[in-house]
Tab-separated table of C-alpha atoms in Angstrom:
chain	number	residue	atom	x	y	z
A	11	UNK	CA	-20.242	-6.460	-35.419
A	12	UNK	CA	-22.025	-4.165	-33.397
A	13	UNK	CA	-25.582	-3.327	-34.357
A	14	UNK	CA	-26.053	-0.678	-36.655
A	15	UNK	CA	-29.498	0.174	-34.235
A	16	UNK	CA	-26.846	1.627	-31.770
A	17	UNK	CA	-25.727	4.360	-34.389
A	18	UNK	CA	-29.493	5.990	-34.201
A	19	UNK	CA	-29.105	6.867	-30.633
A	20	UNK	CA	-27.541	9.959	-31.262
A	21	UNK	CA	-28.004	11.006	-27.390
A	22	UNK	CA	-25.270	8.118	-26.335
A	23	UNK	CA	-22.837	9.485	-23.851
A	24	UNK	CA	-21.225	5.973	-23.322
A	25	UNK	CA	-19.779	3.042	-24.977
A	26	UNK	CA	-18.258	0.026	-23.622
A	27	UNK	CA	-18.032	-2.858	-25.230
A	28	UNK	CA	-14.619	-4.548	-24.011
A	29	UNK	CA	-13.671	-8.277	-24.113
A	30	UNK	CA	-15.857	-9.378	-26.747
A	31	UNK	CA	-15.492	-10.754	-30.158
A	32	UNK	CA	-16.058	-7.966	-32.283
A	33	UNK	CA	-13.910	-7.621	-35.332
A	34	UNK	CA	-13.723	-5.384	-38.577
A	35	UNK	CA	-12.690	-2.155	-39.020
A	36	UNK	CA	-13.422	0.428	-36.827
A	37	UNK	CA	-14.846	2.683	-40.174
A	38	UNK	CA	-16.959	0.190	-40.990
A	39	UNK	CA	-18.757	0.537	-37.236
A	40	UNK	CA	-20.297	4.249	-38.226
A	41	UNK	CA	-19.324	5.250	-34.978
A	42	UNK	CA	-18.470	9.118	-36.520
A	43	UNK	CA	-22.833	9.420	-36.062
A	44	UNK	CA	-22.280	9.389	-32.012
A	45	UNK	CA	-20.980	13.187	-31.651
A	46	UNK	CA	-22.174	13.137	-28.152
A	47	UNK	CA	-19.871	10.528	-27.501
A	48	UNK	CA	-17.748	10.466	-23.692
A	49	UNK	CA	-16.357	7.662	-23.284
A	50	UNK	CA	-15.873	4.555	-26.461
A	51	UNK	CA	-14.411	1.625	-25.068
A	52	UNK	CA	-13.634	-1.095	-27.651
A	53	UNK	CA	-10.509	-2.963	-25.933
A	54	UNK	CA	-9.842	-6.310	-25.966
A	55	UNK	CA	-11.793	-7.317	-29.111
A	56	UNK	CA	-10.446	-8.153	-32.376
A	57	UNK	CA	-10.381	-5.038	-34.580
A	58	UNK	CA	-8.482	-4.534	-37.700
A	59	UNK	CA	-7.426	-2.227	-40.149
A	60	UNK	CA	-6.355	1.155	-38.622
A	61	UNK	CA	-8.127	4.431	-36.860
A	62	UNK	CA	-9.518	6.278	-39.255
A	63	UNK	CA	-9.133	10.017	-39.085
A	64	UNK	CA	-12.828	10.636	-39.045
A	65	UNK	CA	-12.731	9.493	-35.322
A	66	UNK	CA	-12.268	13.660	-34.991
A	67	UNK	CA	-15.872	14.341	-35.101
A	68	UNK	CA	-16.073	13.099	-31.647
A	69	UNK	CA	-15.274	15.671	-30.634
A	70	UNK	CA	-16.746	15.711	-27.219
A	71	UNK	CA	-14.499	12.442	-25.924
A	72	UNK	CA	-13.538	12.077	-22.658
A	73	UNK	CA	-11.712	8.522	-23.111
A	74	UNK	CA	-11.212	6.416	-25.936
A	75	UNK	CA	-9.322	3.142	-25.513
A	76	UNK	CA	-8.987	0.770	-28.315
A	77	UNK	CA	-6.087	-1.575	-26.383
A	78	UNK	CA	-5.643	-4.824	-27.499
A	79	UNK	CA	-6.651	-4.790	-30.766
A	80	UNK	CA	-5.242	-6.026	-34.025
A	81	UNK	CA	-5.242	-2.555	-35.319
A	82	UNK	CA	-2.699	-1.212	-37.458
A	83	UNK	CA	-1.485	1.671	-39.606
A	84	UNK	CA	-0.699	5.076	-37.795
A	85	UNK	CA	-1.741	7.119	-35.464
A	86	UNK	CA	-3.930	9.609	-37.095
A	87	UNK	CA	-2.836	13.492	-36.210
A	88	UNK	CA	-6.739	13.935	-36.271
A	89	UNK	CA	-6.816	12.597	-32.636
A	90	UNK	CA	-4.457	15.774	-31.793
A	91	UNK	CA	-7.964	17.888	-32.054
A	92	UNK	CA	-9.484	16.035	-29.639
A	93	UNK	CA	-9.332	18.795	-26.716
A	94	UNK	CA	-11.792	16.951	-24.484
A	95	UNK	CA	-9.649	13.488	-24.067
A	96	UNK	CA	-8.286	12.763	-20.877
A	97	UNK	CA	-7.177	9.165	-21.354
A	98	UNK	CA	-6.014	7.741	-24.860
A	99	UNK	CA	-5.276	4.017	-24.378
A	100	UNK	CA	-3.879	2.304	-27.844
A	101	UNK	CA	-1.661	-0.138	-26.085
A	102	UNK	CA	-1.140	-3.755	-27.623
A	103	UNK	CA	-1.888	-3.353	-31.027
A	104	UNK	CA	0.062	-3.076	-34.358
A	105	UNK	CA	0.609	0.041	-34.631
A	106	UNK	CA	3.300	1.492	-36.975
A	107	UNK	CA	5.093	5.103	-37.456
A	108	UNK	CA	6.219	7.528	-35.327
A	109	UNK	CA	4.694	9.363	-32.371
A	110	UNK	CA	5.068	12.990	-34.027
A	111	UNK	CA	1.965	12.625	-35.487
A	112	UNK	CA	-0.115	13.170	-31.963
A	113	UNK	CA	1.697	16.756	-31.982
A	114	UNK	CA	1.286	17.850	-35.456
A	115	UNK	CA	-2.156	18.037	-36.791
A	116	UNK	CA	-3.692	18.780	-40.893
A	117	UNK	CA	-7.093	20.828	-40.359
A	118	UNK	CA	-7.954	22.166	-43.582
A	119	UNK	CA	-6.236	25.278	-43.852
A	120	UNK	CA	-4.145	24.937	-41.186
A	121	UNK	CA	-0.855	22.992	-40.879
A	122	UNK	CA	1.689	21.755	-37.975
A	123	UNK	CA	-0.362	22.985	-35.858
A	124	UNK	CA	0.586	21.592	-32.018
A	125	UNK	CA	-1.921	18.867	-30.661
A	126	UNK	CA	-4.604	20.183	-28.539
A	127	UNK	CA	-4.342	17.216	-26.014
A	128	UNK	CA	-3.294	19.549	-23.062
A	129	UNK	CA	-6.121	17.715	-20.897
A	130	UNK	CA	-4.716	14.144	-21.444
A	131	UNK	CA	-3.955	12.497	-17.963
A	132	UNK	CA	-3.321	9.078	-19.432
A	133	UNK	CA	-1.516	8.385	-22.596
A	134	UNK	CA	-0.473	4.407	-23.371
A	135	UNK	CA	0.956	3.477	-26.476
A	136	UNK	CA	3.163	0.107	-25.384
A	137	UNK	CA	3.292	-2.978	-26.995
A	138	UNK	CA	3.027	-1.409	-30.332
A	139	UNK	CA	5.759	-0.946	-33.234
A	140	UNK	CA	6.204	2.439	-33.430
A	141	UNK	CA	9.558	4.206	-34.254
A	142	UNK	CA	11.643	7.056	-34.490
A	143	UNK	CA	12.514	9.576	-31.482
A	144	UNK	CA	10.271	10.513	-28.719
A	145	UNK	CA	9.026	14.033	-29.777
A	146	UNK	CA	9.634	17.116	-27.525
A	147	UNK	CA	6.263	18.139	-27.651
A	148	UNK	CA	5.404	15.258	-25.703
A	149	UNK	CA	6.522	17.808	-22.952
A	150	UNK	CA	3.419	20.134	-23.847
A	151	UNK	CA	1.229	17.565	-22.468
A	152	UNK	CA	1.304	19.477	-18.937
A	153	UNK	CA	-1.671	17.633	-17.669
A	154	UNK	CA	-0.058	13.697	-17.856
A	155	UNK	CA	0.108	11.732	-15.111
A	156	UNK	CA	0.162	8.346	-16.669
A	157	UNK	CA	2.876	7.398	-19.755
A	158	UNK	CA	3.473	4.297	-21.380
A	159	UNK	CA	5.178	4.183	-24.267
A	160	UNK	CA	7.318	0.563	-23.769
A	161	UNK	CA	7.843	-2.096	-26.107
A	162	UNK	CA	8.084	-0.140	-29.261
A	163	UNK	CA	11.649	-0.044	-31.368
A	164	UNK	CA	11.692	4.331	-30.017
A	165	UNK	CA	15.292	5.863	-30.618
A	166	UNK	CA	17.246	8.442	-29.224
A	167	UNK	CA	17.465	10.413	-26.415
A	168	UNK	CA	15.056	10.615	-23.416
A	169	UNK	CA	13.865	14.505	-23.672
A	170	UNK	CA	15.132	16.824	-21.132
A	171	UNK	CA	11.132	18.524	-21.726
A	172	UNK	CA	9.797	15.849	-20.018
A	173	UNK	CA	10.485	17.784	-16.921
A	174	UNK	CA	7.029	20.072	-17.692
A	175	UNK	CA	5.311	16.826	-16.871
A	176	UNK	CA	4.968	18.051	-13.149
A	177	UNK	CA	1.677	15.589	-12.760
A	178	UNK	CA	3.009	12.611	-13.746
A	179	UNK	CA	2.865	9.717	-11.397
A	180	UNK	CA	4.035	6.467	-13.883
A	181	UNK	CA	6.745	6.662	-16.567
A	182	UNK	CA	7.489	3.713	-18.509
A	183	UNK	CA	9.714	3.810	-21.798
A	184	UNK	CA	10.988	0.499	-21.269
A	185	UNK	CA	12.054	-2.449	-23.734
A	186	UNK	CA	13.424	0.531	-26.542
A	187	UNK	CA	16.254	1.661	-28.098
A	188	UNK	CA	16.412	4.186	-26.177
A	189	UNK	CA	20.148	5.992	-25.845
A	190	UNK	CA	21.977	8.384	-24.363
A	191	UNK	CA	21.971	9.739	-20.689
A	192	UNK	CA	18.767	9.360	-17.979
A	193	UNK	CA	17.967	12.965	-17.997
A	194	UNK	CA	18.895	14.913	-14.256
A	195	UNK	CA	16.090	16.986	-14.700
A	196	UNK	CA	13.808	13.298	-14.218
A	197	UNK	CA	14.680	13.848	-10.307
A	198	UNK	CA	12.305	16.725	-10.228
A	199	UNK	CA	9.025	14.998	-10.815
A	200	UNK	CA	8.406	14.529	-7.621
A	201	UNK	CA	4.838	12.459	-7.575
A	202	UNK	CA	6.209	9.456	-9.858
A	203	UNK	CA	5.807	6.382	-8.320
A	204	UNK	CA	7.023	4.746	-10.933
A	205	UNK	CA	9.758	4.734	-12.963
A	206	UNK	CA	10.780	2.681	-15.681
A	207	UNK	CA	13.721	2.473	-17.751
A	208	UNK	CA	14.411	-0.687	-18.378
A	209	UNK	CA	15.744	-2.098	-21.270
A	210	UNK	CA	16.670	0.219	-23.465
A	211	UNK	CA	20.142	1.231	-24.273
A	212	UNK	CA	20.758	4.133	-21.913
A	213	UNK	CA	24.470	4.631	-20.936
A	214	UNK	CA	26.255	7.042	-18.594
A	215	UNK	CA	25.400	7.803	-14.326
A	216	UNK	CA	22.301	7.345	-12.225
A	217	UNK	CA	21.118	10.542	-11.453
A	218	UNK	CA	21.813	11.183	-7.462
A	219	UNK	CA	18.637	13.141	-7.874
A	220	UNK	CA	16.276	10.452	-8.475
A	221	UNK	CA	16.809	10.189	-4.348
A	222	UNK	CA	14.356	13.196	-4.612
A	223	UNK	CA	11.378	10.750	-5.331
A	224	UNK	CA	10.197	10.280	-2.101
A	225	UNK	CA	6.826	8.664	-3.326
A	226	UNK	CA	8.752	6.484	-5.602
A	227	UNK	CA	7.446	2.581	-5.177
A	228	UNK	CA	9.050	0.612	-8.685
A	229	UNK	CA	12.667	1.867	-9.999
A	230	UNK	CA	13.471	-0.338	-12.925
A	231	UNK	CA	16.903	0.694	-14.173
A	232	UNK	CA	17.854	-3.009	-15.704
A	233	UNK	CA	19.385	-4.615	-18.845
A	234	UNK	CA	21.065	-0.907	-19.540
A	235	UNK	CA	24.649	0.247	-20.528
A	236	UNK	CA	24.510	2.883	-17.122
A	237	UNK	CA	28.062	2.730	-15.195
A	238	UNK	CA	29.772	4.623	-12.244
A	239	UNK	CA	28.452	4.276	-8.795
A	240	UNK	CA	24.777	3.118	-7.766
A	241	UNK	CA	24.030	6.509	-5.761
A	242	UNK	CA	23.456	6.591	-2.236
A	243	UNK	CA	21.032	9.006	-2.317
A	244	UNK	CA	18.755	6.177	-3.390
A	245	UNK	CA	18.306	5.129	0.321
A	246	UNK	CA	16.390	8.240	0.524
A	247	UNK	CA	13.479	6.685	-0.985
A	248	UNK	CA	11.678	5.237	1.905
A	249	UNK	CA	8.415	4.025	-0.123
A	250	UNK	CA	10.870	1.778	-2.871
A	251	UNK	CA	9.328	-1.855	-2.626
A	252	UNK	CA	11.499	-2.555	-5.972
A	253	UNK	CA	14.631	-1.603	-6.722
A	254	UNK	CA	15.821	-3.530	-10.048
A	255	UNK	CA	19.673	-2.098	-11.689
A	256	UNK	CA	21.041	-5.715	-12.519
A	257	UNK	CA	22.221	-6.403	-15.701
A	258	UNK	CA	24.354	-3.209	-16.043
A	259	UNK	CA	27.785	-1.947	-15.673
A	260	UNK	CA	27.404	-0.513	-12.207
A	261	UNK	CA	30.965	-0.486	-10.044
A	262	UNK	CA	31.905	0.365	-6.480
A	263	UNK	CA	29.893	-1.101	-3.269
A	264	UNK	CA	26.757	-1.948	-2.720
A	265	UNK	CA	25.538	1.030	-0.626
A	266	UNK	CA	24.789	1.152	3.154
A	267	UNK	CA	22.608	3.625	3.090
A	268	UNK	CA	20.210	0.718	0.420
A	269	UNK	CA	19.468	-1.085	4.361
A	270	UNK	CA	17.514	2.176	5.118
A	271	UNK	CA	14.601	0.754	2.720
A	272	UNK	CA	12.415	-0.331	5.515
A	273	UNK	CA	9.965	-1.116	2.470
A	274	UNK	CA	11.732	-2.910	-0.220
A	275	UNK	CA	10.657	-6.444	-1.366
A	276	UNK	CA	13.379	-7.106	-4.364
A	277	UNK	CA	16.943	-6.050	-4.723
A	278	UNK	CA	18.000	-6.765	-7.919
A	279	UNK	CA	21.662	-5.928	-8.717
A	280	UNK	CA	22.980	-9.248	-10.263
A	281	UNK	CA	25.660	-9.269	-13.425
A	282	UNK	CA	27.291	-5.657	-12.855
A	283	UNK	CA	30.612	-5.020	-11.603
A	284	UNK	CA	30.100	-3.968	-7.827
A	285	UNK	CA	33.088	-4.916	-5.568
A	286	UNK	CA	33.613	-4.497	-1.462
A	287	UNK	CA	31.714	-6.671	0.761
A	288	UNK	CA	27.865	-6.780	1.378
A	289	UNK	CA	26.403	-4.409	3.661
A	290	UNK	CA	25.583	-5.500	7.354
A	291	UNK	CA	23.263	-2.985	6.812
A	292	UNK	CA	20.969	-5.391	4.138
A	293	UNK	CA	19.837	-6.957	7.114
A	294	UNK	CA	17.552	-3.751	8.356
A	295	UNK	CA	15.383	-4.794	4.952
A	296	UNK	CA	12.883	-6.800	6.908
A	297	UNK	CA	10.403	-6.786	4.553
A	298	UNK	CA	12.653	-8.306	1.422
A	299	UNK	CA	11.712	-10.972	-0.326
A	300	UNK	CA	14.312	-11.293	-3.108
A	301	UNK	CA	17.644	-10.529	-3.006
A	302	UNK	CA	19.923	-10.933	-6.271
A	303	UNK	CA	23.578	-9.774	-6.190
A	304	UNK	CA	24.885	-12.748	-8.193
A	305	UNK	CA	27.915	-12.972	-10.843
A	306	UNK	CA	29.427	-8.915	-9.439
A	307	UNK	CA	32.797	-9.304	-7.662
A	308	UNK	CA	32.165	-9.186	-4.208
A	309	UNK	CA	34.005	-10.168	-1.610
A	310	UNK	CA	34.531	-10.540	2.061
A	311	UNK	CA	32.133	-12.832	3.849
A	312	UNK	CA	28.230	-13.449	3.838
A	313	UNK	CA	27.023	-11.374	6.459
A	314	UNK	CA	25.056	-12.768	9.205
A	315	UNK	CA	22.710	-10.103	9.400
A	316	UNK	CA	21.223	-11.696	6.306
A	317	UNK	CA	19.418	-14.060	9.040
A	318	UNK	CA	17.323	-11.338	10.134
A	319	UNK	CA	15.506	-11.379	6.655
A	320	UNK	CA	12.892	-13.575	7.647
A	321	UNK	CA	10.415	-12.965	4.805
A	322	UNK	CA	13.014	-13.755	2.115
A	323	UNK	CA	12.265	-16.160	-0.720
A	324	UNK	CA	15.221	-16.364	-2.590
A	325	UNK	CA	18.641	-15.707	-1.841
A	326	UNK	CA	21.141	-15.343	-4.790
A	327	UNK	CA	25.188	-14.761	-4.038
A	328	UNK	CA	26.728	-16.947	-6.876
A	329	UNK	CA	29.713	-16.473	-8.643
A	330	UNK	CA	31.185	-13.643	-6.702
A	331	UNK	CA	34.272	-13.988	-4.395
A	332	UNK	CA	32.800	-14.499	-1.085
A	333	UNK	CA	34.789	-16.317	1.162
A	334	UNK	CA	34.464	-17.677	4.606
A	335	UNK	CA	31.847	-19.871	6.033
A	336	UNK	CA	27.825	-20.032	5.277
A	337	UNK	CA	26.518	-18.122	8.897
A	338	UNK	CA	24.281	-20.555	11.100
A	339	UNK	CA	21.577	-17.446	10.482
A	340	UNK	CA	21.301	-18.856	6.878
A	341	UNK	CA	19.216	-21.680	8.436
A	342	UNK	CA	16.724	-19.052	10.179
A	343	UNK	CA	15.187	-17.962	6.646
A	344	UNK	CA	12.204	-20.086	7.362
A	345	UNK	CA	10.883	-19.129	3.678
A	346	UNK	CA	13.528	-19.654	1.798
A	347	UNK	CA	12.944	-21.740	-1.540
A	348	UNK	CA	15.968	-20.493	-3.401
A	349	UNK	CA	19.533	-20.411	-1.701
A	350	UNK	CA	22.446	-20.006	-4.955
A	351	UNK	CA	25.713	-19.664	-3.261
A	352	UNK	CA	27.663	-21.698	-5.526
A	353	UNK	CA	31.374	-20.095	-7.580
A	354	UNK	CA	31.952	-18.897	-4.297
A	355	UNK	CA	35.505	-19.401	-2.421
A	356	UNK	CA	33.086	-20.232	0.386
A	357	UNK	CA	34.652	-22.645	2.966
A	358	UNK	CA	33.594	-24.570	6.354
A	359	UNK	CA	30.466	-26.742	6.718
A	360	UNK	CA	27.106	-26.424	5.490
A	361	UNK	CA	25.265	-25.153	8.505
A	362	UNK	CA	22.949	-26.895	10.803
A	363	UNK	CA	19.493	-26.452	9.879
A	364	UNK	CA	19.481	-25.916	6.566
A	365	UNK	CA	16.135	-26.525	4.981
A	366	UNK	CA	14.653	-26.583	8.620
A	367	UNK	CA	11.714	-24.344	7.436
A	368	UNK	CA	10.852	-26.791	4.921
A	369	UNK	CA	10.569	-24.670	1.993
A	370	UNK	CA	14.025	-25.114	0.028
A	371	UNK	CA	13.282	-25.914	-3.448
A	372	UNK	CA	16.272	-24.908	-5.630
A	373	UNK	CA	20.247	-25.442	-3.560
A	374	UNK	CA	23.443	-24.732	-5.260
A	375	UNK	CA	26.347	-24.668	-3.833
A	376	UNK	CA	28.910	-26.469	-6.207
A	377	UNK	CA	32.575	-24.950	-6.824
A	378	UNK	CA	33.516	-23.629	-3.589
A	379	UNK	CA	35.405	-24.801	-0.742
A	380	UNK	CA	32.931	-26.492	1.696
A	381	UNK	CA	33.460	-29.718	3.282
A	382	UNK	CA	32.344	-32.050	6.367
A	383	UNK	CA	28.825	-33.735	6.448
A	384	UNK	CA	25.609	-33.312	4.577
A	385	UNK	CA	23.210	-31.762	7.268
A	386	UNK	CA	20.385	-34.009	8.605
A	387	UNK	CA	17.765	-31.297	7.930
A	388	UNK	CA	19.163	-31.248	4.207
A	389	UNK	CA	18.702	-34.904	4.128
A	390	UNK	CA	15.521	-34.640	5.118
A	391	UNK	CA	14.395	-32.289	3.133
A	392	UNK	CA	11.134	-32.977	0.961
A	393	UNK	CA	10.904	-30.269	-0.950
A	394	UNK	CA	14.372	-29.900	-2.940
A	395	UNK	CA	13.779	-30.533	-6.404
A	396	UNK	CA	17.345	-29.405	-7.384
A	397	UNK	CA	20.620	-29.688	-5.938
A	398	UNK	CA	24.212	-29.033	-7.154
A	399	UNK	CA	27.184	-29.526	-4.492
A	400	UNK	CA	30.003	-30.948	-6.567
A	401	UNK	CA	33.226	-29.765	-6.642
A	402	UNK	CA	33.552	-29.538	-3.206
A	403	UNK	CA	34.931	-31.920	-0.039
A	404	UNK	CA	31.362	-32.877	1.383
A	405	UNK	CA	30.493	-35.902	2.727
A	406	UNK	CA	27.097	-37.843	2.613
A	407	UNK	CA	25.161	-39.708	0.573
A	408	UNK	CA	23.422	-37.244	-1.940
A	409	UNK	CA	21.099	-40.347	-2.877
A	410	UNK	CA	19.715	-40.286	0.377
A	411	UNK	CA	18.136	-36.497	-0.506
A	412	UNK	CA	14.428	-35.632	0.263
């Protein structure tokens, strides 16, 4: 508990008192005594119960983050008269109800009022349980440049309002139930940086627009129901380090105009439905790391441009309809640790130098078409923990491995 001697020093501007054990209710601290109160930082402790509404009588604060917590119960619409707060952090707790309450407040006398939180820069709610829609008004909160609101069980549609939110520079409403269409009017908040949508239930077209973000660093469009084409405007966005859309039902190529991304470090757009052959143009990403276009239905051969990647990790082409053999550049990806190739109609020999950076962990290249001799610098190589090459015509002793 904290000491009761701190509620006499009615002067306190500060209080910050994360990561340690305290537990209880937050009523039963007496913080409502502290009216000169700025900034109450009680994170990462173990308080229960939920946030009483008499937390309104401080009325001066500034920030107020409770984050993982075990509280629970709602969010009380007496925060909404907190004019002052610029960050309201409430992330990882238990949380319950639905977000309206933050926009519709109970002053004696006065009812459905809207909040009074037109200062609040920072508003995280994730990790909690919290239902129902995301409310409109959320698009009153002009001042926002930091939302969270993932990992709840949130319904519906993503508001077109949101586009008021001129300021904001991180959106994430991931891991939902989120439906319905990614809103066009998203491509006109220009300062995100990031933008995440990811696993929700969202169906329907990528916005070409979002190729307006040009400060954009994390799009995270994954484990969706979006179709149609993955836009080309998205090479427009020069500062993307991650690019994630797998796990959709995306058709058509694999853009050109994605090798443009002289900053990228993962493209993820494994288990769609893209078709054609993979861009020459991939090989301009010099700085990517991870590249995942496994289980689409591509076709044509692997490009040898793909050598050029020299900072690339892992490497995953399987079960598509690639055909043709592996190119010697394969064996120039110094860093590799993860090569998948395998369901492949690949054919030819494995190339020479495979492995030669030392760094291949994870090889699979069963159920294709590859024959002739095991390489020497596979053979040798001594950090493979798992290999998978049947189903083909090779030739070797496997045994002799590492």
């Amino acid at each position: 508990m904290i000491p009761q001697s701190i509620m006499s020093l009615k002067e306190l501007r500060a209080l910050i008192l994360h990561k340690n054990q305290i537990r209880g209710s937050l009523f039963q601290l007496g913080l409502t005594s502290l009216t000169k109160l700025r900034f109450l930082v009680l994170s990462n402790n173990f308080l229960s119960s939920s946030i009483p509404k008499e937390i309104c009588s401080l009325k001066r604060l500034v920030s107020l983050n409770l984050s993982s917590n075990q509280l629970g119960g709602h969010i009380p619409s007496e925060i909404g008269f907190l004019s002052k707060l610029i960050r309201l952090d409430l992330s990882n707790n238990n949380i319950i109800g639905r977000l309206d309450s933050l926009f519709m407040t109970n002053k004696p006398g006065k009812y459905n009022n809207k909040s009074s939180l037109s200062n609040l820069k920072v508003l995280a709610l994730s990790s909690n349980q919290l239902t129902g829609p995301i409310p409109h008004e959320l698009g009153d909160l002009v001042s926002l440049e930091y939302l969270n609101l993932s990992q709840n069980s949130l319904v519906d549609s993503i508001p077109t309002k949101i586009i008021n939110l001129k300021e904001l520079k991180s959106l994430d409403l991931s891991d939902n139930n989120l439906s319905g269409h990614i809103p066009e009017q998203i491509g006109n908040l220009v300062r995100l940086r990031s933008l995440k949508l990811n696993s929700n239930q969202l169906s329907g077209h990528i916005p070409n627009n979002l190729g307006n973000l040009a400060k954009l660093c994390f799009l995270y469009l994954q484990s969706n129901k979006l179709s149609w084409h993955i836009p080309q405007e998205l090479g427009s966005l020069l500062n993307l380090k991650d690019l994630q859309l797998y796990d959709n039902k995306l058709i058509g190529s694999i853009p050109n105009s994605l090798g443009n991304l002289p900053r990228l470090s993962t493209l993820s757009v494994w288990r769609n439905q893209l078709s054609g052959c993979i861009s020459q143009e991939l090989g301009n990403l010099v700085n990517l790391e991870n590249l995942y276009l496994s289980e689409n239905m591509l076709t044509g051969s692997i490009p040898n441009s793909l050598g050029n990647l020299t900072k690339l990790t892992a490497l995953h082409i399987r079960s598509n309809q690639l055909s043709g053999s592996i190119p010697k550049e394969i064996s120039s990806l110094m860093n590799l640790n993860i090569l998948h190739i395998d369901q492949n109609n690949l054919s030819g020999e494995l190339p020479l130098g495979l492995c030669a950076g030392g760094q291949l962990q994870n090889f699979t290249a069963q159920d294709n078409n590859l024959v002739g001799p095991l390489p020497t610098s596979l053979l040798n190589c001594k950090t493979l923990v798992r290999v998978r090459l049947e189903r083909n015509q090779l030739e070797g002793d496997i045994s002799e491995l590492g």
